[in-house]
PDB file of C-alpha atoms and ligand atoms in Angstrom:
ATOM      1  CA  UNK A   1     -82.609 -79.050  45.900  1.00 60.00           C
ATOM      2  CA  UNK A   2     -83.532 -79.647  42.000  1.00 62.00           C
ATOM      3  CA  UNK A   3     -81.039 -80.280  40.109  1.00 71.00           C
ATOM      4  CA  UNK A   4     -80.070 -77.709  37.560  1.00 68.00           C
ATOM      5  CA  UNK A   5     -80.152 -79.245  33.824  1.00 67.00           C
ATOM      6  CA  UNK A   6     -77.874 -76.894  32.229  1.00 73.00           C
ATOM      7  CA  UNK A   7     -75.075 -78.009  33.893  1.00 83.00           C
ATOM      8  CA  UNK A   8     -75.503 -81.347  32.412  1.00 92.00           C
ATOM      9  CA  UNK A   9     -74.966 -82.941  29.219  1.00 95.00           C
ATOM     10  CA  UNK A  10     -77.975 -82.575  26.341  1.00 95.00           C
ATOM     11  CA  UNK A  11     -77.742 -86.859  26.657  1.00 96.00           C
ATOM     12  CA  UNK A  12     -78.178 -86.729  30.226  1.00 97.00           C
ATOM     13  CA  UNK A  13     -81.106 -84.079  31.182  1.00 96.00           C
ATOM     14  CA  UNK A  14     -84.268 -86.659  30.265  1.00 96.00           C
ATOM     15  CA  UNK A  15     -83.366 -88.686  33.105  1.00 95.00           C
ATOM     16  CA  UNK A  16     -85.473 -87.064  35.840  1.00 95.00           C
ATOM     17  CA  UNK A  17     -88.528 -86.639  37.510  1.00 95.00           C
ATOM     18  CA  UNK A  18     -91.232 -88.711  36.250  1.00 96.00           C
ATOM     19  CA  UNK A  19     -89.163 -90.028  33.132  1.00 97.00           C
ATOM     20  CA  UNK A  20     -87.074 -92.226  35.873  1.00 97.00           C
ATOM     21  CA  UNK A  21     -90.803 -93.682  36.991  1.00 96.00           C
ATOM     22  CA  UNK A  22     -91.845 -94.549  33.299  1.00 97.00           C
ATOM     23  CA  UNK A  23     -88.132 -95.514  31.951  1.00 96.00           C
ATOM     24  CA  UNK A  24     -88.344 -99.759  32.364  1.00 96.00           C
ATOM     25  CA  UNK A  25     -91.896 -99.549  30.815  1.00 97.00           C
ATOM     26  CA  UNK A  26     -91.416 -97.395  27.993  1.00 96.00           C
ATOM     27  CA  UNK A  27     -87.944 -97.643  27.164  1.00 97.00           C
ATOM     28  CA  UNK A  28     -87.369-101.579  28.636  1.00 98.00           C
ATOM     29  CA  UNK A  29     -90.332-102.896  28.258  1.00 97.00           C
ATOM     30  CA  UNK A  30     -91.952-101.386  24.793  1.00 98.00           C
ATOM     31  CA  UNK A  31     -89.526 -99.232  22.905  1.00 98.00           C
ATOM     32  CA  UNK A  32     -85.899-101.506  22.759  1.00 98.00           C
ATOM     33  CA  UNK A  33     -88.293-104.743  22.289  1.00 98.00           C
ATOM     34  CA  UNK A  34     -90.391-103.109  19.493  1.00 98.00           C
ATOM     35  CA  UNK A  35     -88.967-100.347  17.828  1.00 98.00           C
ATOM     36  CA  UNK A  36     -84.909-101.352  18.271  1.00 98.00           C
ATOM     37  CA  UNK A  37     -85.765-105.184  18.017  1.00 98.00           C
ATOM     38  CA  UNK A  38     -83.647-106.252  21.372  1.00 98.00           C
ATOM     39  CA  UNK A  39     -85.890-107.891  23.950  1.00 98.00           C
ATOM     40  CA  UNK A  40     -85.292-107.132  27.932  1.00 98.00           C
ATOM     41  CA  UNK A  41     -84.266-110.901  28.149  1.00 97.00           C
ATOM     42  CA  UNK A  42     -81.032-109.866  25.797  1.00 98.00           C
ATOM     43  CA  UNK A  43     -80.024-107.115  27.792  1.00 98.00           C
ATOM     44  CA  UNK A  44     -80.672-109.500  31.052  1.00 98.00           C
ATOM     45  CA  UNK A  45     -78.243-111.901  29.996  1.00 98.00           C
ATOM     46  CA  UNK A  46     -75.759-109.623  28.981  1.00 98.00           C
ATOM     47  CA  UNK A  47     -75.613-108.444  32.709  1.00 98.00           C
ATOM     48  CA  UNK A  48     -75.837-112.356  33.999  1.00 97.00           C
ATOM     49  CA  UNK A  49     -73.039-113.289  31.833  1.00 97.00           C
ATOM     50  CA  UNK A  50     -70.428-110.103  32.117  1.00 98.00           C
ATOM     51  CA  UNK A  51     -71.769-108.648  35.697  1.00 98.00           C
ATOM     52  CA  UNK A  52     -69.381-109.035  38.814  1.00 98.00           C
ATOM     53  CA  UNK A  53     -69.350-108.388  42.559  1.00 98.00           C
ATOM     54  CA  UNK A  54     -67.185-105.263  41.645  1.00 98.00           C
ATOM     55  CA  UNK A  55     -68.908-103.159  38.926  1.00 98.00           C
ATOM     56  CA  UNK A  56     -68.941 -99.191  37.699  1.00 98.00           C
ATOM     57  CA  UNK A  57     -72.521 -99.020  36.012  1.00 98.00           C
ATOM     58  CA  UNK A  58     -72.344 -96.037  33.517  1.00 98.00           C
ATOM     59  CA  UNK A  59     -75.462 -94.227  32.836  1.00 98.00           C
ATOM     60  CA  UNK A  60     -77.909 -95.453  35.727  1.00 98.00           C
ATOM     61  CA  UNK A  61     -81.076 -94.403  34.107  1.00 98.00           C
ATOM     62  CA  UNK A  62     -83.588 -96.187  36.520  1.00 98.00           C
ATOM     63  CA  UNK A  63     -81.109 -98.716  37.456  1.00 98.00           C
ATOM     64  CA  UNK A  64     -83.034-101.646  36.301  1.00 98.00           C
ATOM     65  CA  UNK A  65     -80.395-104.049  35.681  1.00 98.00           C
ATOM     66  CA  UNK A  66     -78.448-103.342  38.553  1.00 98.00           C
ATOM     67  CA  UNK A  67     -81.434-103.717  40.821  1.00 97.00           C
ATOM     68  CA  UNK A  68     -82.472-106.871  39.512  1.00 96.00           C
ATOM     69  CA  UNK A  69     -78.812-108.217  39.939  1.00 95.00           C
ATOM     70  CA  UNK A  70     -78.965-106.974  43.736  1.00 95.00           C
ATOM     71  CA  UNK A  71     -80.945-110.572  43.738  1.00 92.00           C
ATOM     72  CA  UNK A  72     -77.728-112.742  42.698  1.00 91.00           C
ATOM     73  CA  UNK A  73     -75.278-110.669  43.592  1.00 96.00           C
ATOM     74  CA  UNK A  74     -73.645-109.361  46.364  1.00 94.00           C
ATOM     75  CA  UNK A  75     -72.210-106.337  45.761  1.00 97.00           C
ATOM     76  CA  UNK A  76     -68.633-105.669  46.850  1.00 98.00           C
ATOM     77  CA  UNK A  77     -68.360-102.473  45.459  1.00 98.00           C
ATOM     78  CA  UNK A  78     -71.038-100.765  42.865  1.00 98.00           C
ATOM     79  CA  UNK A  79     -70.164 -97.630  41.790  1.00 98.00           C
ATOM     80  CA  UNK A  80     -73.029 -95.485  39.838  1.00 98.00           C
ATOM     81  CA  UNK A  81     -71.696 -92.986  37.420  1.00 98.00           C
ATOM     82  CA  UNK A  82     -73.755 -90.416  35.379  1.00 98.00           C
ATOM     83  CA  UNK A  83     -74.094 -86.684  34.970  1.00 98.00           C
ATOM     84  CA  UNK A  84     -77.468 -86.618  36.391  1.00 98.00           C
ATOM     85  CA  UNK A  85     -77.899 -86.168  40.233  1.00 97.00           C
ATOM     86  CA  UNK A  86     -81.248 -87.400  39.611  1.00 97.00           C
ATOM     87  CA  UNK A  87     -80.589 -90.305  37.840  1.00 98.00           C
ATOM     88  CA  UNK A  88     -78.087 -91.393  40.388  1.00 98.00           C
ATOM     89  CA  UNK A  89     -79.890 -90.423  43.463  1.00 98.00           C
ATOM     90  CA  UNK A  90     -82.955 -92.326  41.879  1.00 98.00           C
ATOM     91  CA  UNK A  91     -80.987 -96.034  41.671  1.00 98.00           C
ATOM     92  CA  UNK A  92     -78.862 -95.501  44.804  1.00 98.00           C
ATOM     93  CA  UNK A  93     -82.539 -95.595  46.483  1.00 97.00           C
ATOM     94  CA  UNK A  94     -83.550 -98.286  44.249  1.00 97.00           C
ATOM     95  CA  UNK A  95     -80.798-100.484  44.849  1.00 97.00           C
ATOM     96  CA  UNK A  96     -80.351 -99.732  48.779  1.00 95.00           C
ATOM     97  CA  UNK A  97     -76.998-101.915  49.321  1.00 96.00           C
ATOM     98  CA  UNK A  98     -74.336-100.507  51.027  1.00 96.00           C
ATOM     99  CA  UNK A  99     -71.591-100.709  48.440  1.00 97.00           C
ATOM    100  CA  UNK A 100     -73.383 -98.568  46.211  1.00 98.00           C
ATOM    101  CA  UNK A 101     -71.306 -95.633  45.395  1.00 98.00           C
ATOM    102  CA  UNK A 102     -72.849 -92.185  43.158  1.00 98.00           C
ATOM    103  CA  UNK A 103     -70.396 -90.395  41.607  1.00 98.00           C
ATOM    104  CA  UNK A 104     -71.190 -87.572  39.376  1.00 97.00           C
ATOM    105  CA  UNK A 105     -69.318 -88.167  36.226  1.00 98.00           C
ATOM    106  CA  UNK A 106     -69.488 -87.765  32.488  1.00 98.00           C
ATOM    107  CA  UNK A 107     -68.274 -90.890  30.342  1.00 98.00           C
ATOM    108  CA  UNK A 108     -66.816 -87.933  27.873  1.00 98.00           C
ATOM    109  CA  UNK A 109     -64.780 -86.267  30.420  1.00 97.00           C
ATOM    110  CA  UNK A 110     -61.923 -88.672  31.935  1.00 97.00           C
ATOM    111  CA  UNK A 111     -61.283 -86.076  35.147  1.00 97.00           C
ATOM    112  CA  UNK A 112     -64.965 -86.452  36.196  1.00 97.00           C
ATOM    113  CA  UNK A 113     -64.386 -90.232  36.183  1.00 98.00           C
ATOM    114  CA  UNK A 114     -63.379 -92.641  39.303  1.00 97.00           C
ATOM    115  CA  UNK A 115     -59.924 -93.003  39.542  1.00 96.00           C
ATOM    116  CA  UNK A 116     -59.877 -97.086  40.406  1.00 97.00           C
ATOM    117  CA  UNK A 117     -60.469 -99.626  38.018  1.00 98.00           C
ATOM    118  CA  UNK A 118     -63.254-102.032  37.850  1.00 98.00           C
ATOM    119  CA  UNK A 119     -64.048-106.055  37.437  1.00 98.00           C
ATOM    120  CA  UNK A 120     -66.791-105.099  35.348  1.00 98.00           C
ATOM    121  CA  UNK A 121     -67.439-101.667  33.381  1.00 98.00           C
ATOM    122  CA  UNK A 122     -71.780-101.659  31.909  1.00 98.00           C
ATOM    123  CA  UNK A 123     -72.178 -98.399  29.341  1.00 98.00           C
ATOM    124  CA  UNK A 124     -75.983-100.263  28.503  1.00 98.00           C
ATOM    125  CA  UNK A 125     -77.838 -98.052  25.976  1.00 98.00           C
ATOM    126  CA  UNK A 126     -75.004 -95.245  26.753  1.00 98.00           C
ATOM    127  CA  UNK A 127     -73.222 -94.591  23.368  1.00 98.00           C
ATOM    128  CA  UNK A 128     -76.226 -93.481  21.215  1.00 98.00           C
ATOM    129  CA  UNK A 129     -77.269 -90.937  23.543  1.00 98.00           C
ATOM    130  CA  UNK A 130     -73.889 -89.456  23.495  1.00 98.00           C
ATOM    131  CA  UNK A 131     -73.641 -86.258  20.813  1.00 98.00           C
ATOM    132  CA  UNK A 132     -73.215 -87.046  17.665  1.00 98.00           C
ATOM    133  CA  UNK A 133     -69.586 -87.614  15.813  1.00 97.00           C
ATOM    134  CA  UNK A 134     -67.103 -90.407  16.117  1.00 97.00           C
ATOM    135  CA  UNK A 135     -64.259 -88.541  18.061  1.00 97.00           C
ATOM    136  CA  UNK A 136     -67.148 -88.324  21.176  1.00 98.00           C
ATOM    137  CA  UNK A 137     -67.585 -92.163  20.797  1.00 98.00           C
ATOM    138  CA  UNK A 138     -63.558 -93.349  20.267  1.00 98.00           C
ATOM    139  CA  UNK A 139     -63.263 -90.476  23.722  1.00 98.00           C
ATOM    140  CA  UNK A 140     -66.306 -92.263  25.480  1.00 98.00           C
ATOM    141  CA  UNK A 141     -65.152 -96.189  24.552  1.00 98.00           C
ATOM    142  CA  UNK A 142     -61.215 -95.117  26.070  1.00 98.00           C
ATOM    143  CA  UNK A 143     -62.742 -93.901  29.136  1.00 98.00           C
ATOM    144  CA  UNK A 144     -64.955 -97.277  29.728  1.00 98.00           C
ATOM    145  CA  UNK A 145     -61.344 -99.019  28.905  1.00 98.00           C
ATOM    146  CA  UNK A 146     -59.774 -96.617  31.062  1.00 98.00           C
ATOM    147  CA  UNK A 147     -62.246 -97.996  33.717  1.00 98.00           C
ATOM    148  CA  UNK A 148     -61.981-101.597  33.089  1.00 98.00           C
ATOM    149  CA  UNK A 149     -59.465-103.856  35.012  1.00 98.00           C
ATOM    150  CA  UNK A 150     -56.706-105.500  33.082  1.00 98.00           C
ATOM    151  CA  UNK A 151     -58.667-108.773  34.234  1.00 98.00           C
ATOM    152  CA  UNK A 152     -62.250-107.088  33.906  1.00 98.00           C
ATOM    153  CA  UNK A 153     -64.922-106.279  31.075  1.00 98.00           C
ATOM    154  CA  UNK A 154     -66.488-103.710  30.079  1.00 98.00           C
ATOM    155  CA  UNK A 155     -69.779-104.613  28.023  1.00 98.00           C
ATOM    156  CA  UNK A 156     -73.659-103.095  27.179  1.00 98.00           C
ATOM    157  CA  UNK A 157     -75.660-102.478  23.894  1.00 98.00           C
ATOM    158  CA  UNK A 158     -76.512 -99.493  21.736  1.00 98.00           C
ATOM    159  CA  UNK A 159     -78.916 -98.471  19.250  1.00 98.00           C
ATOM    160  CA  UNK A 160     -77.407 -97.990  15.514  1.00 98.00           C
ATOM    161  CA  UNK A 161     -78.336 -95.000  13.457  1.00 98.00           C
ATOM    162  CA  UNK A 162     -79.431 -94.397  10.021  1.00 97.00           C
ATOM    163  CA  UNK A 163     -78.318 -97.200   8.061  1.00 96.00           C
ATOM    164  CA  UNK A 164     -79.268-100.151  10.465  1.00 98.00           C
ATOM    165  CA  UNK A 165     -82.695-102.116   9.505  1.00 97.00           C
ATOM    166  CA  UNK A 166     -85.038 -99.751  11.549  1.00 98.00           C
ATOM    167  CA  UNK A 167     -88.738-100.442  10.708  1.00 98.00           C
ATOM    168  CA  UNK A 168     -90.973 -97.619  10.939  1.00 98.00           C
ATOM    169  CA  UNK A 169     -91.488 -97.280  14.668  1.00 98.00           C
ATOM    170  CA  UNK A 170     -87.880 -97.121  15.129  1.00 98.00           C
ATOM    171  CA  UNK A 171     -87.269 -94.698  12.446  1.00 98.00           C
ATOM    172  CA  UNK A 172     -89.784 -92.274  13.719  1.00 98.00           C
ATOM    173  CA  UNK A 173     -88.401 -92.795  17.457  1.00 98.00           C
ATOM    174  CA  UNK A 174     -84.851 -92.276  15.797  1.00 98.00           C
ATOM    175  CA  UNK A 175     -85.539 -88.878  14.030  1.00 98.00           C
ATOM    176  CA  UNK A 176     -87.662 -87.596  16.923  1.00 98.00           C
ATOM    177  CA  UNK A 177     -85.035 -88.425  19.526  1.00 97.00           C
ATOM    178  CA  UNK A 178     -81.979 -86.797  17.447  1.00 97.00           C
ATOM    179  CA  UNK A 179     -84.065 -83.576  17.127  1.00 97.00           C
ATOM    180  CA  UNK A 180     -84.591 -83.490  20.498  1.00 95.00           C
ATOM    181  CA  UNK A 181     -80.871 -84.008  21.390  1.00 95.00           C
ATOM    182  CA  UNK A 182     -81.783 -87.302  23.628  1.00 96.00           C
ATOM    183  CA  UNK A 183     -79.946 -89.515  21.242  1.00 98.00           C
ATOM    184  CA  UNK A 184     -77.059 -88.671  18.639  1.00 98.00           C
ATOM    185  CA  UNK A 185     -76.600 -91.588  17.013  1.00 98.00           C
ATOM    186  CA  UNK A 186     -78.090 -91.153  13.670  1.00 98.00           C
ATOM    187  CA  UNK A 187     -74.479 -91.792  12.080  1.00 98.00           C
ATOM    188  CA  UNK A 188     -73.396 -94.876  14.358  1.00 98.00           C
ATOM    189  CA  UNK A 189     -72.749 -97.508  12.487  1.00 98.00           C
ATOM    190  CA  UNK A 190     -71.298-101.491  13.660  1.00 98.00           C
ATOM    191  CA  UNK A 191     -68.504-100.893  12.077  1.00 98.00           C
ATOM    192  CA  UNK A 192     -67.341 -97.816  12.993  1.00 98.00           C
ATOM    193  CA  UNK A 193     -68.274 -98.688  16.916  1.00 98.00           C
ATOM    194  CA  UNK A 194     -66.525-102.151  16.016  1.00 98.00           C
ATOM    195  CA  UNK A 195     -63.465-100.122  15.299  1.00 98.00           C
ATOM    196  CA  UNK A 196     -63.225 -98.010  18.163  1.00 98.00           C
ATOM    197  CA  UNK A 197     -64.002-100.926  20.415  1.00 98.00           C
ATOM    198  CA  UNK A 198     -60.499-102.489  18.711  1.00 98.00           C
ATOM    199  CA  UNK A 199     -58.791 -99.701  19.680  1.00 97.00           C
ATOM    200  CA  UNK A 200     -58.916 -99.816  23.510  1.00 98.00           C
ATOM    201  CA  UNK A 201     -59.765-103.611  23.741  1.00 98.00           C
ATOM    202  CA  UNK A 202     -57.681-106.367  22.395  1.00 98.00           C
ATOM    203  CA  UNK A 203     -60.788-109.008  22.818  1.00 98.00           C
ATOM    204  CA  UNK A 204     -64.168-107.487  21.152  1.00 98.00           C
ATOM    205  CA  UNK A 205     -67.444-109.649  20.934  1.00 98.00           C
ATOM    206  CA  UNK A 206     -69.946-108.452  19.359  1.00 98.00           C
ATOM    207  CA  UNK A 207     -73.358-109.572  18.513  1.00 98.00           C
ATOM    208  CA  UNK A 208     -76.636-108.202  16.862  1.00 98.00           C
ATOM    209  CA  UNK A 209     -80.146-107.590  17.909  1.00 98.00           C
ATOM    210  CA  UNK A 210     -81.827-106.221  14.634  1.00 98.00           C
ATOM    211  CA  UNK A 211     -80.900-102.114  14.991  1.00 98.00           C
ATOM    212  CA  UNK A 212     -79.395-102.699  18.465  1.00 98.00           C
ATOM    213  CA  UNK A 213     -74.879-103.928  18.919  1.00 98.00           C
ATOM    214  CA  UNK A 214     -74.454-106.099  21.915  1.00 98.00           C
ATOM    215  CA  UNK A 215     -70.639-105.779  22.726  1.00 98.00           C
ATOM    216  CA  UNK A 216     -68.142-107.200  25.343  1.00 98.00           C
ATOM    217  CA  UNK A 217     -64.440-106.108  25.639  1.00 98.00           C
ATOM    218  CA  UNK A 218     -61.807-107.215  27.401  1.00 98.00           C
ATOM    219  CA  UNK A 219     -58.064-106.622  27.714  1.00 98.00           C
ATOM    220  CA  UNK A 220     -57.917-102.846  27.347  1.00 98.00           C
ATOM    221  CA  UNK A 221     -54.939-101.476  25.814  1.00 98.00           C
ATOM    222  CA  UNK A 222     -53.217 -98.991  28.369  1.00 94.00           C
TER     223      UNK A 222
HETATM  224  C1  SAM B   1     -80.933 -94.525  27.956  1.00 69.18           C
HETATM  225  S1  SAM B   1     -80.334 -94.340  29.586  1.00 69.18           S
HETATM  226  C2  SAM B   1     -79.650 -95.948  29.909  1.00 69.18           C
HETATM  227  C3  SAM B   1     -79.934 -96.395  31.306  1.00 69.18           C
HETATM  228  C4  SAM B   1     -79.476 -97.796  31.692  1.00 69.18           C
HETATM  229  N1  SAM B   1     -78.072 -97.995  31.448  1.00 69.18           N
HETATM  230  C5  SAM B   1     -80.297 -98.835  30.982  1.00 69.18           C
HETATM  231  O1  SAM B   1     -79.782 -99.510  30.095  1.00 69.18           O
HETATM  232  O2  SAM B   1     -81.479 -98.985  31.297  1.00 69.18           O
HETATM  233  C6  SAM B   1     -78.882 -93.363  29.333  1.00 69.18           C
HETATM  234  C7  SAM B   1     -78.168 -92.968  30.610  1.00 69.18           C
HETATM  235  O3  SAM B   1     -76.887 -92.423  30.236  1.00 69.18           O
HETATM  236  C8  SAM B   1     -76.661 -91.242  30.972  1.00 69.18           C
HETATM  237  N2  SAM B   1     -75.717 -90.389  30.235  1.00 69.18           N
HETATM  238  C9  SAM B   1     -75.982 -89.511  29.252  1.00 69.18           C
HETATM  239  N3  SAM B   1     -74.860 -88.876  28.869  1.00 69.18           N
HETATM  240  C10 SAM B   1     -73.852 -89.386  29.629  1.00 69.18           C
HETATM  241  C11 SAM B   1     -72.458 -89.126  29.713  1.00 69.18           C
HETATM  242  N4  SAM B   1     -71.874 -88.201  28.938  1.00 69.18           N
HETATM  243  N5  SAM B   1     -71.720 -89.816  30.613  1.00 69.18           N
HETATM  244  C12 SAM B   1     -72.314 -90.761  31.407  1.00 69.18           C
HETATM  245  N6  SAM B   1     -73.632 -91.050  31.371  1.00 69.18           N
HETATM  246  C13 SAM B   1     -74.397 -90.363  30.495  1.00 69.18           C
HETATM  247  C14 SAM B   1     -78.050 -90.629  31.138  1.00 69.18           C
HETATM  248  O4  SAM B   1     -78.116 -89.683  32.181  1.00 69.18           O
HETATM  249  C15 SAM B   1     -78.880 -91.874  31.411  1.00 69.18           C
HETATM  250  O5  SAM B   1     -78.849 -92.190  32.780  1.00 69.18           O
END
């Protein structure tokens, strides 16, 4: 049955159909290299160095990174949470292990969420899709905690809005994608995500990619 979009999040209803089929070249392969300024190889190693055997990825999109750990790992438990049905049903197929878990959930909305705690928590190019405003990103980064083992980490990368160095791809891609309600992150700044990171993590790393924050958190604060 096709999925009905309006009873999804605006953040989550682009991830269907043939978007899923063109996501790793468009958005992996041309837009976050050129337009962003973080190359696939950063994201890769962010997944190599904070990925375990017992992970909740948070917004699947094609499942890219998961799939290519399914060649280094194997999976214990992988648990695939997003709004989208699509989305979901798309990397479950992709991946094709059998500790791969879909669970319709919204990052925003703790009862939707998985009840156990994970080793590692991936929200990978999550945040800036979210609606705009800082209460929906402090709400979204207690959740991941909220997810994340005392002994685990929760970790991924996100665009920056407005004030970040954007050159004049990105700024184009940025307005465009705000209008359209695909992204909300025109306000996002490194400090402000810096500070609601330190909120529900006692260890924050963070690291920059021109217009893109690379973060990993551990030790969230119950
Ligand atoms: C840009 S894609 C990122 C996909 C993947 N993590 C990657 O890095 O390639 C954003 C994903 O977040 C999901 N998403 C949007 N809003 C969400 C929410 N409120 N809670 C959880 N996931 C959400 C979308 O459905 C989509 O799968």
């Amino acid at each position: 049955m096709p999925t009905d979009l309006t009873t999804i999040p605006r953040s989550a209803t682009a991830y269907s159909g043939v978007n899923l089929r063109l996501y790793d070249a468009f958005v992996l392969h041309f837009t976050s290299p050129r337009a962003w300024g973080c190359s696939l190889s950063d994201l890769t190693e962010m997944y190599r160095r904070h990925g375990t055997d017992d992970h909740a990825e948070i917004g699947v999109g094609s499942g890219h990174f998961v799939t290519e750990q399914t060649r280094h790992i194997d999976w214990a438990a992988l648990s695939l949470i997003d709004p989208n049905p699509d989305a979901l049903r798309f990397v479950s197929r992709r991946v094709s292990h059998p500790a791969v878990r879909e669970h319709v959930g919204d990052i925003l909305d703790r009862a939707t969420l998985p009840t156990r705690r994970f080793k590692s928590v991936a929200a990978n190019y999550v945040l800036h899709c979210l609606a705009p405003g800082s209460d929906v990103r402090r709400t979204a980064v207690r959740n991941l905690a909220n997810l994340t083992a005392d002994e685990g980490v929760m970790f991924g990368a996100t665009v920056l809005g407005a004030e970040a160095e954007h050159n004049r791809l990105g700024r184009a891609l940025l307005r465009r994608l705000n209008h359209m309600g695909t992204f909300g992150n025109l306000g996002d700044t490194e400090r402000a995500l810096l500070g609601h990171l330190s909120s529900s993590f006692r260890q924050v790393e963070i690291e920059r990619r021109r217009t893109v924050l690379l973060f990993a958190a551990s030790e969230p604060i119950r």
